[in-house]
Short mmCIF file of C-alpha atoms and ligand atoms in Angstrom, two decimals:
data_model
loop_
_atom_site.label_atom_id
_atom_site.label_comp_id
_atom_site.label_asym_id
_atom_site.label_seq_id
_atom_site.Cartn_x
_atom_site.Cartn_y
_atom_site.Cartn_z
CA MET A 12 12.87 -24.68 29.94
CA LEU A 13 14.96 -24.06 27.61
CA THR A 14 17.83 -21.78 28.21
CA SER A 15 17.94 -18.43 25.88
CA GLN A 16 20.91 -20.70 23.92
CA GLN A 17 18.86 -23.52 23.06
CA THR A 18 16.20 -21.38 22.48
CA ILE A 19 18.15 -19.47 19.49
CA SER A 20 19.89 -22.79 18.22
CA LEU A 21 15.70 -24.04 17.78
CA PHE A 22 15.19 -20.84 15.56
CA ASN A 23 18.33 -21.26 13.74
CA GLN A 24 17.05 -24.42 12.62
CA TYR A 25 13.40 -23.79 12.09
CA VAL A 26 12.66 -20.22 11.92
CA ILE A 27 12.98 -17.84 8.70
CA ALA A 28 15.94 -15.31 9.99
CA ASN A 29 14.38 -12.06 8.67
CA TYR A 30 14.66 -10.32 11.87
CA THR A 31 17.68 -9.15 13.53
CA ARG A 32 17.09 -10.62 17.19
CA TYR A 33 19.07 -9.73 20.42
CA PRO A 34 20.86 -12.92 21.56
CA VAL A 35 17.92 -13.38 24.43
CA ALA A 36 14.87 -15.05 25.08
CA LEU A 37 12.04 -13.69 27.10
CA VAL A 38 9.96 -15.55 29.41
CA LYS A 39 7.76 -13.46 31.28
CA GLY A 40 6.75 -9.92 32.01
CA GLN A 41 5.04 -7.98 34.28
CA GLY A 42 3.80 -4.48 34.10
CA SER A 43 6.89 -2.60 33.08
CA GLU A 44 9.50 -5.51 33.86
CA ILE A 45 10.47 -8.55 31.79
CA TRP A 46 12.66 -11.49 32.51
CA ASP A 47 14.81 -13.60 30.36
CA ALA A 48 15.08 -17.32 30.34
CA GLU A 49 18.47 -16.82 32.61
CA GLY A 50 16.28 -15.08 35.00
CA LYS A 51 17.69 -11.66 34.37
CA ARG A 52 15.17 -8.47 34.71
CA TYR A 53 15.07 -5.78 32.59
CA ILE A 54 13.14 -2.36 33.02
CA ASP A 55 11.09 -2.33 29.55
CA PHE A 56 10.99 1.59 28.34
CA PHE A 57 9.92 -0.27 24.46
CA PRO A 58 7.06 -3.16 25.86
CA GLY A 59 5.68 -4.94 22.78
CA TRP A 60 7.35 -2.19 19.89
CA GLY A 61 4.51 0.05 21.10
CA CYS A 62 2.01 -2.72 22.00
CA GLY A 63 2.22 -2.76 25.41
CA LEU A 64 0.98 0.35 26.18
CA LEU A 65 -0.45 -1.01 29.21
CA GLY A 66 2.66 -2.88 30.61
CA HIS A 67 3.00 -6.60 30.46
CA CYS A 68 0.30 -8.76 30.88
CA PRO A 69 -1.94 -5.93 32.61
CA LYS A 70 -4.77 -7.63 34.62
CA PRO A 71 -7.92 -6.46 33.33
CA ILE A 72 -6.74 -7.79 29.70
CA VAL A 73 -5.55 -11.09 31.05
CA GLU A 74 -8.69 -11.62 32.77
CA ALA A 75 -10.87 -10.31 29.94
CA VAL A 76 -8.78 -12.63 27.63
CA GLN A 77 -8.97 -15.82 29.70
CA LYS A 78 -13.08 -15.44 30.05
CA GLN A 79 -13.67 -14.86 26.61
CA ALA A 80 -11.36 -17.72 25.64
CA ALA A 81 -13.70 -20.15 27.46
CA GLN A 82 -16.73 -18.87 26.24
CA LEU A 83 -16.20 -18.16 22.02
CA ILE A 84 -12.82 -17.79 20.56
CA HIS A 85 -13.80 -17.17 17.13
CA VAL A 86 -16.57 -16.49 14.94
CA PRO A 87 -16.62 -15.51 11.24
CA ASN A 88 -17.71 -12.10 10.14
CA THR A 89 -21.22 -13.40 8.93
CA TRP A 90 -22.32 -13.24 12.32
CA TYR A 91 -22.91 -10.21 15.09
CA THR A 92 -21.27 -10.14 18.33
CA GLU A 93 -22.11 -7.99 21.19
CA LEU A 94 -18.64 -7.58 21.75
CA GLN A 95 -17.67 -6.12 18.61
CA GLY A 96 -20.35 -3.78 18.48
CA THR A 97 -19.38 -2.67 21.77
CA TRP A 98 -15.76 -2.24 20.75
CA ALA A 99 -16.53 -0.14 17.81
CA LYS A 100 -18.97 2.24 20.18
CA LEU A 101 -16.11 2.71 22.76
CA LEU A 102 -13.92 3.54 19.94
CA SER A 103 -16.16 5.86 18.23
CA GLU A 104 -17.39 7.90 21.31
CA ARG A 105 -13.69 8.39 21.98
CA SER A 106 -13.09 9.41 18.33
CA PHE A 107 -14.88 11.23 15.75
CA GLY A 108 -18.30 9.28 15.85
CA GLY A 109 -17.56 7.35 12.88
CA LEU A 110 -17.67 3.66 12.00
CA ALA A 111 -15.38 0.71 12.54
CA PHE A 112 -13.76 -1.81 10.09
CA PHE A 113 -11.53 -4.71 12.45
CA CYS A 114 -8.67 -6.21 11.07
CA ASN A 115 -5.30 -7.86 12.89
CA SER A 116 -2.51 -5.69 12.05
CA GLY A 117 -1.17 -1.91 11.43
CA THR A 118 -0.59 -3.14 7.97
CA GLU A 119 -4.13 -4.18 7.32
CA ALA A 120 -5.59 -1.18 8.49
CA ASN A 121 -3.82 0.83 6.26
CA GLU A 122 -4.70 -1.46 3.66
CA ALA A 123 -8.36 -0.66 4.40
CA ALA A 124 -7.70 2.77 4.46
CA ILE A 125 -6.09 2.60 1.19
CA LYS A 126 -8.98 0.81 -0.43
CA LEU A 127 -11.91 2.70 0.97
CA VAL A 128 -10.35 5.94 0.13
CA ARG A 129 -10.19 4.31 -3.71
CA LEU A 130 -13.67 3.04 -3.42
CA TYR A 131 -15.32 6.71 -2.24
CA SER A 132 -13.20 8.76 -4.41
CA GLY A 133 -13.82 6.92 -7.86
CA LYS A 134 -12.24 5.36 -10.47
CA ASP A 135 -10.71 8.74 -11.91
CA ARG A 136 -9.20 9.80 -8.32
CA CYS A 137 -6.95 6.89 -6.94
CA LYS A 138 -3.94 9.12 -6.06
CA ILE A 139 -2.42 9.47 -2.44
CA ILE A 140 0.00 11.97 -1.11
CA THR A 141 2.22 10.37 1.73
CA PHE A 142 5.29 11.72 3.44
CA GLN A 143 9.04 10.94 3.45
CA GLY A 144 10.31 9.08 6.52
CA SER A 145 6.78 7.78 6.95
CA PHE A 146 5.99 4.09 7.85
CA HIS A 147 2.64 2.78 7.08
CA GLY A 148 3.31 -1.29 6.90
CA ARG A 149 4.96 -3.97 5.09
CA THR A 150 2.38 -5.56 2.96
CA MET A 151 2.51 -4.35 -1.10
CA GLY A 152 -0.10 -1.17 -0.28
CA SER A 153 1.09 0.02 2.92
CA LEU A 154 4.74 -0.65 1.77
CA SER A 155 3.82 1.21 -1.34
CA ALA A 156 2.19 4.26 1.08
CA THR A 157 5.43 4.33 2.89
CA ALA A 158 8.03 6.89 1.69
CA GLN A 159 11.58 5.19 2.50
CA PRO A 160 13.57 3.61 -0.17
CA LYS A 161 14.89 0.89 2.20
CA TYR A 162 11.72 -0.57 2.34
CA HIS A 163 11.19 -1.08 -1.16
CA ALA A 164 14.69 -2.31 -2.18
CA GLY A 165 14.23 -5.80 -4.09
CA LEU A 166 10.34 -5.44 -4.27
CA ALA A 167 9.75 -3.12 -7.17
CA PRO A 168 7.11 -2.34 -8.70
CA MET A 169 5.54 -1.01 -6.12
CA LEU A 170 1.75 -0.15 -6.01
CA ALA A 171 0.76 2.51 -8.18
CA GLY A 172 -1.03 5.88 -7.77
CA PHE A 173 1.31 6.82 -4.44
CA THR A 174 3.05 10.71 -4.51
CA TYR A 175 5.97 11.25 -2.01
CA VAL A 176 6.94 14.89 -0.34
CA PRO A 177 8.73 15.97 2.23
CA TYR A 178 7.27 15.79 5.73
CA GLY A 179 6.49 19.61 7.53
CA ASP A 180 6.03 20.72 3.42
CA LEU A 181 2.69 22.32 2.62
CA LYS A 182 3.79 23.89 -0.58
CA ALA A 183 4.98 20.14 -1.94
CA VAL A 184 1.58 19.34 -0.57
CA GLU A 185 -0.20 21.62 -2.57
CA SER A 186 1.59 21.19 -5.94
CA ALA A 187 1.56 17.28 -5.72
CA ALA A 188 -2.27 17.61 -5.79
CA ASP A 189 -3.74 17.34 -8.84
CA ASP A 190 -6.86 16.06 -10.27
CA GLU A 191 -6.28 12.69 -9.56
CA THR A 192 -5.47 12.92 -6.04
CA ALA A 193 -7.99 11.33 -3.53
CA ALA A 194 -6.20 11.65 -0.31
CA VAL A 195 -3.70 12.68 2.20
CA MET A 196 -2.08 9.99 4.56
CA ILE A 197 0.28 10.80 7.47
CA GLU A 198 1.04 9.64 10.50
CA PRO A 199 0.48 12.99 13.07
CA ILE A 200 3.84 12.32 14.72
CA GLN A 201 6.21 10.04 12.49
CA GLY A 202 7.18 6.81 14.29
CA GLU A 203 9.73 4.63 12.62
CA GLY A 204 10.74 7.90 11.16
CA GLY A 205 12.59 9.26 13.96
CA VAL A 206 10.10 10.49 16.38
CA ARG A 207 9.23 13.97 14.23
CA MET A 208 6.41 15.96 15.40
CA PRO A 209 5.15 17.76 12.64
CA PRO A 210 6.02 21.64 11.94
CA GLU A 211 3.37 24.01 14.05
CA GLY A 212 0.30 24.76 11.89
CA PHE A 213 1.23 21.79 9.55
CA LEU A 214 -1.56 18.99 10.25
CA GLN A 215 -3.86 22.25 9.91
CA GLY A 216 -2.80 23.46 6.82
CA LEU A 217 -3.22 19.70 5.44
CA ARG A 218 -6.66 19.94 6.68
CA ASN A 219 -7.25 23.27 5.01
CA ILE A 220 -5.93 21.73 1.66
CA CYS A 221 -7.96 18.67 1.94
CA ASN A 222 -11.38 20.77 2.45
CA ASP A 223 -10.46 23.10 -0.49
CA LYS A 224 -9.36 20.34 -3.22
CA LYS A 225 -11.95 18.00 -1.53
CA LEU A 226 -9.40 15.61 -0.35
CA LEU A 227 -9.75 12.61 2.67
CA LEU A 228 -7.64 13.16 4.75
CA VAL A 229 -6.32 10.01 6.65
CA PHE A 230 -4.22 9.60 9.81
CA ASP A 231 -2.16 6.47 10.87
CA GLU A 232 -2.53 6.59 14.78
CA VAL A 233 -1.31 2.81 14.67
CA GLN A 234 1.69 3.95 16.92
CA THR A 235 0.20 7.49 17.94
CA GLY A 236 -3.39 6.58 18.99
CA CYS A 237 -4.83 4.98 21.98
CA GLY A 238 -3.54 7.02 24.75
CA ARG A 239 -0.19 7.26 23.41
CA THR A 240 0.54 10.79 23.41
CA GLY A 241 -1.80 11.42 26.86
CA HIS A 242 -4.82 11.59 24.76
CA TRP A 243 -7.00 9.14 23.36
CA PHE A 244 -5.70 10.08 19.76
CA ALA A 245 -3.09 12.31 18.90
CA TYR A 246 -4.96 14.25 16.52
CA GLN A 247 -6.97 15.52 19.53
CA TYR A 248 -3.63 16.77 21.11
CA PHE A 249 -3.05 18.65 17.49
CA GLY A 250 -6.62 19.60 17.22
CA VAL A 251 -6.86 18.25 13.58
CA GLU A 252 -9.64 15.83 12.87
CA PRO A 253 -8.81 13.08 9.97
CA ASP A 254 -11.60 11.76 7.52
CA ILE A 255 -10.30 8.31 8.26
CA MET A 256 -7.88 6.97 11.04
CA THR A 257 -5.87 3.56 11.28
CA LEU A 258 -5.23 2.02 14.88
CA ALA A 259 -3.28 -1.29 15.98
CA LYS A 260 -0.22 -1.96 18.28
CA ALA A 261 -1.96 -1.07 21.44
CA VAL A 262 -5.40 -0.96 20.62
CA ALA A 263 -6.36 -4.35 21.93
CA GLY A 264 -4.02 -4.43 25.21
CA SER A 265 -1.17 -6.11 23.49
CA PHE A 266 -3.18 -8.55 21.67
CA ALA A 267 -3.20 -8.83 18.27
CA GLY A 268 -5.91 -6.01 16.79
CA ALA A 269 -6.53 -3.45 14.67
CA ALA A 270 -9.19 -0.93 13.65
CA MET A 271 -9.82 1.69 11.04
CA LEU A 272 -12.40 4.07 11.78
CA ALA A 273 -14.06 6.62 9.26
CA LYS A 274 -16.65 8.90 9.12
CA LYS A 275 -20.05 8.02 8.22
CA ASP A 276 -20.52 9.35 4.90
CA VAL A 277 -16.91 8.09 4.06
CA ALA A 278 -17.17 4.72 5.15
CA GLY A 279 -20.49 3.58 3.47
CA SER A 280 -18.69 3.51 0.07
CA LEU A 281 -17.06 -0.15 1.96
CA ARG A 282 -19.90 -2.38 1.20
CA PRO A 283 -20.33 -5.97 1.18
CA GLY A 284 -18.13 -7.80 -1.26
CA THR A 285 -15.36 -4.85 -1.07
CA HIS A 286 -13.08 -6.10 1.97
CA ALA A 287 -12.67 -8.36 4.56
CA ALA A 288 -10.68 -9.82 7.13
CA THR A 289 -11.44 -13.56 8.84
CA PHE A 290 -10.17 -12.69 12.07
CA GLY A 291 -11.15 -8.90 12.13
CA GLY A 292 -13.17 -8.10 15.26
CA ASN A 293 -12.72 -11.36 16.77
CA PRO A 294 -14.10 -11.91 20.26
CA ILE A 295 -10.99 -12.30 22.17
CA ALA A 296 -9.33 -9.01 20.34
CA ALA A 297 -12.92 -7.19 21.24
CA ALA A 298 -12.71 -8.38 24.56
CA ALA A 299 -9.27 -7.27 25.24
CA GLY A 300 -9.94 -3.76 23.54
CA ILE A 301 -12.60 -3.07 25.40
CA ALA A 302 -10.71 -3.95 28.45
CA ALA A 303 -7.93 -1.52 27.32
CA ILE A 304 -10.23 1.39 27.31
CA GLU A 305 -11.87 0.39 30.40
CA MET A 306 -8.84 -0.03 32.11
CA ILE A 307 -6.86 3.32 31.03
CA GLU A 308 -10.41 5.38 32.01
CA ALA A 309 -10.54 3.44 35.82
CA GLU A 310 -6.93 4.41 36.45
CA GLY A 311 -6.68 7.71 35.04
CA LEU A 312 -4.09 6.75 32.74
CA LEU A 313 -4.48 9.59 30.29
CA GLU A 314 -3.47 12.10 32.89
CA LYS A 315 -0.59 9.92 34.29
CA THR A 316 0.84 9.40 30.51
CA GLN A 317 0.99 13.41 30.32
CA LYS A 318 2.98 13.80 33.31
CA LEU A 319 5.04 10.75 32.42
CA GLY A 320 6.03 12.51 29.21
CA LYS A 321 6.71 15.70 30.64
CA LEU A 322 8.86 13.78 33.18
CA PHE A 323 10.90 12.29 30.43
CA VAL A 324 11.43 15.32 28.53
CA THR A 325 12.53 17.23 31.46
CA LYS A 326 15.06 14.45 32.23
CA LEU A 327 16.49 13.84 28.75
CA GLN A 328 16.74 17.41 28.19
CA SER A 329 18.81 18.21 31.25
CA LEU A 330 20.87 15.37 30.10
CA ALA A 331 21.32 16.60 26.94
CA GLU A 332 22.86 19.69 28.95
CA GLU A 333 25.34 17.38 30.42
CA THR A 334 26.53 15.86 27.50
CA ASP A 335 26.79 16.76 23.82
CA LEU A 336 25.59 13.60 22.39
CA ILE A 337 21.86 14.19 22.41
CA GLN A 338 21.00 16.95 19.77
CA GLU A 339 17.31 17.07 20.54
CA VAL A 340 14.83 15.54 22.22
CA ARG A 341 11.03 15.18 20.68
CA GLY A 342 7.51 13.77 21.34
CA THR A 343 5.04 13.80 24.04
CA GLY A 344 3.16 11.34 26.26
CA ALA A 345 4.62 8.33 26.34
CA MET A 346 6.31 8.60 22.68
CA ILE A 347 9.94 10.15 23.24
CA GLY A 348 12.86 10.36 20.72
CA ALA A 349 16.43 11.38 21.73
CA GLU A 350 18.16 12.42 18.82
CA LEU A 351 22.06 11.79 18.72
CA ALA A 352 25.11 12.91 17.06
CA MET A 353 25.75 9.50 16.45
CA ASP A 354 24.76 5.81 15.62
CA GLY A 355 22.40 4.86 18.45
CA THR A 356 22.79 0.70 18.07
CA PRO A 357 25.57 0.38 20.59
CA PHE A 358 23.65 2.43 23.41
CA VAL A 359 20.74 0.00 22.81
CA GLN A 360 23.04 -3.30 23.58
CA ALA A 361 24.78 -1.10 26.58
CA CYS A 362 21.45 -0.55 28.00
CA MET A 363 20.45 -4.12 27.62
CA GLU A 364 23.80 -5.16 29.10
CA ARG A 365 22.51 -3.19 32.15
CA GLY A 366 19.29 -4.19 31.90
CA LEU A 367 16.70 -1.73 30.43
CA LEU A 368 15.23 -2.27 27.19
CA ILE A 369 15.00 0.74 24.61
CA ASN A 370 14.83 1.21 20.53
CA CYS A 371 16.85 2.88 18.26
CA THR A 372 14.95 4.08 15.01
CA HIS A 373 15.96 5.78 11.75
CA GLY A 374 19.94 5.18 12.45
CA ASN A 375 20.36 7.84 15.46
CA VAL A 376 17.13 8.38 17.26
CA LEU A 377 17.03 6.51 20.89
CA ARG A 378 12.83 6.03 20.94
CA LEU A 379 11.20 5.47 24.24
CA LEU A 380 7.36 3.79 24.04
CA PRO A 381 7.03 3.24 27.66
CA ALA A 382 3.87 1.88 29.21
CA MET A 383 1.28 4.72 30.42
CA ASN A 384 1.44 3.02 33.84
CA LEU A 385 5.27 3.10 34.07
CA PRO A 386 5.26 3.88 37.81
CA GLU A 387 7.64 6.70 38.58
CA ASN A 388 10.34 4.78 40.31
CA LEU A 389 10.96 2.17 37.62
CA ALA A 390 11.23 5.46 35.16
CA ASN A 391 13.85 7.21 37.44
CA GLU A 392 15.76 4.07 37.64
CA GLY A 393 15.70 3.32 33.69
CA LEU A 394 16.47 7.00 32.92
CA GLU A 395 19.69 6.24 35.52
CA ILE A 396 20.74 3.58 33.43
CA LEU A 397 20.40 5.26 30.26
CA ALA A 398 22.22 8.40 31.54
CA ASP A 399 25.14 6.56 32.97
CA VAL A 400 25.24 4.65 29.42
CA LEU A 401 25.12 8.22 27.57
CA LYS A 402 27.71 9.17 29.82
CA LYS A 403 30.38 6.46 29.52
CA GLY A 404 29.68 7.37 25.88
C1 LIG B 527 3.61 -0.56 13.41
C2 LIG B 527 3.00 0.57 12.50
C3 LIG B 527 2.54 -0.12 10.94
C4 LIG B 527 2.41 -1.45 10.81
O1 LIG B 527 1.76 -2.34 11.98
P1 LIG B 527 1.90 -3.55 12.10
O2 LIG B 527 1.16 -4.26 13.01
O3 LIG B 527 3.28 -3.91 12.07
O4 LIG B 527 1.50 -4.10 10.48
C5 LIG B 527 1.96 1.08 10.32
N1 LIG B 527 1.88 2.39 10.94
C6 LIG B 527 2.95 2.87 11.75
C7 LIG B 527 2.58 4.60 12.10
C8 LIG B 527 2.92 1.64 12.90
O5 LIG B 527 3.83 2.37 13.90
#
């Protein structure tokens, strides 16, 4: 096996350097622990950038993938497979009873949503309102929906038809919605934008505006969905139902997979020839997705996640009282942000050196996306490292 340094040399020679990477090669994960090539163990409070909602290598997913890989790896969408139908049924029954389109990544699910909005609304209504600080993905359509100038730099022109308004500002939405507007698209909790919770009544206000003006409400639940908040979907936590919802990251238990769910009358506009994804809903992703839902239910992980969220918020809030570094603690379930008074990057580095993996987003927000099944002893061990690192400033 290569050392981390040898793997880094390999990358330097052959892999495009479009990511900022930590100088460590990871080799093995189990639950909320992960090991590097030198055998160092880390507690992972950010498994798989939100994809590892069930921890690393959860047994039911490993078994489902192994079994399916020996049976049928891929068939094109010109055929039926029972697995894809079953996966769609399980997702539909746990959400608003809609129909599913399958693809492979979050940005792709949002591209599907953008196309469905346009197909459904007709050629005179193509505009979509999105929110400052949002993140919807990196392909040109989803990137155009993403209202953060830093992600657009050097890539102009964006796709036409997006209007950006401040997050939480209902009046701005109202005045931005004109005769050409077809939809409002939003993350129920902004993820990359700093774990930003919607102000009280904001999502309901959007629903009301959409009802009044006959607009579609699209929730990007790529990060918040699939149990992350201690509910199947964040829209259920807030009690406001979208017309279209996009899922990826954790939807196939750490495996690559994504879905767009749409209410039946809307979904009908995606007809043969309008959209496709070669690998969408492939047997392995579907087997993993089904196993993920079954695992969450068999192990009571939604309830556990709600408790886990309370533990994190309580501990971080008391830490905020002890040090004046933390300005605000936000989030719910397994999606927690601690906004700092300064740049958070050095703290991520210091935690990593001490054997804890966390993330910093939006410059100064420490973001934790732990696994739903993070054991309490590891939660406490990791939080102690974080507290220690923050107290040392
Ligand atoms: C990560 C993310 C995406 C993009 O997902 P990819 O799989 O990287 O394309 C889109 N929306 C939200 C809210 C995300 O967190």
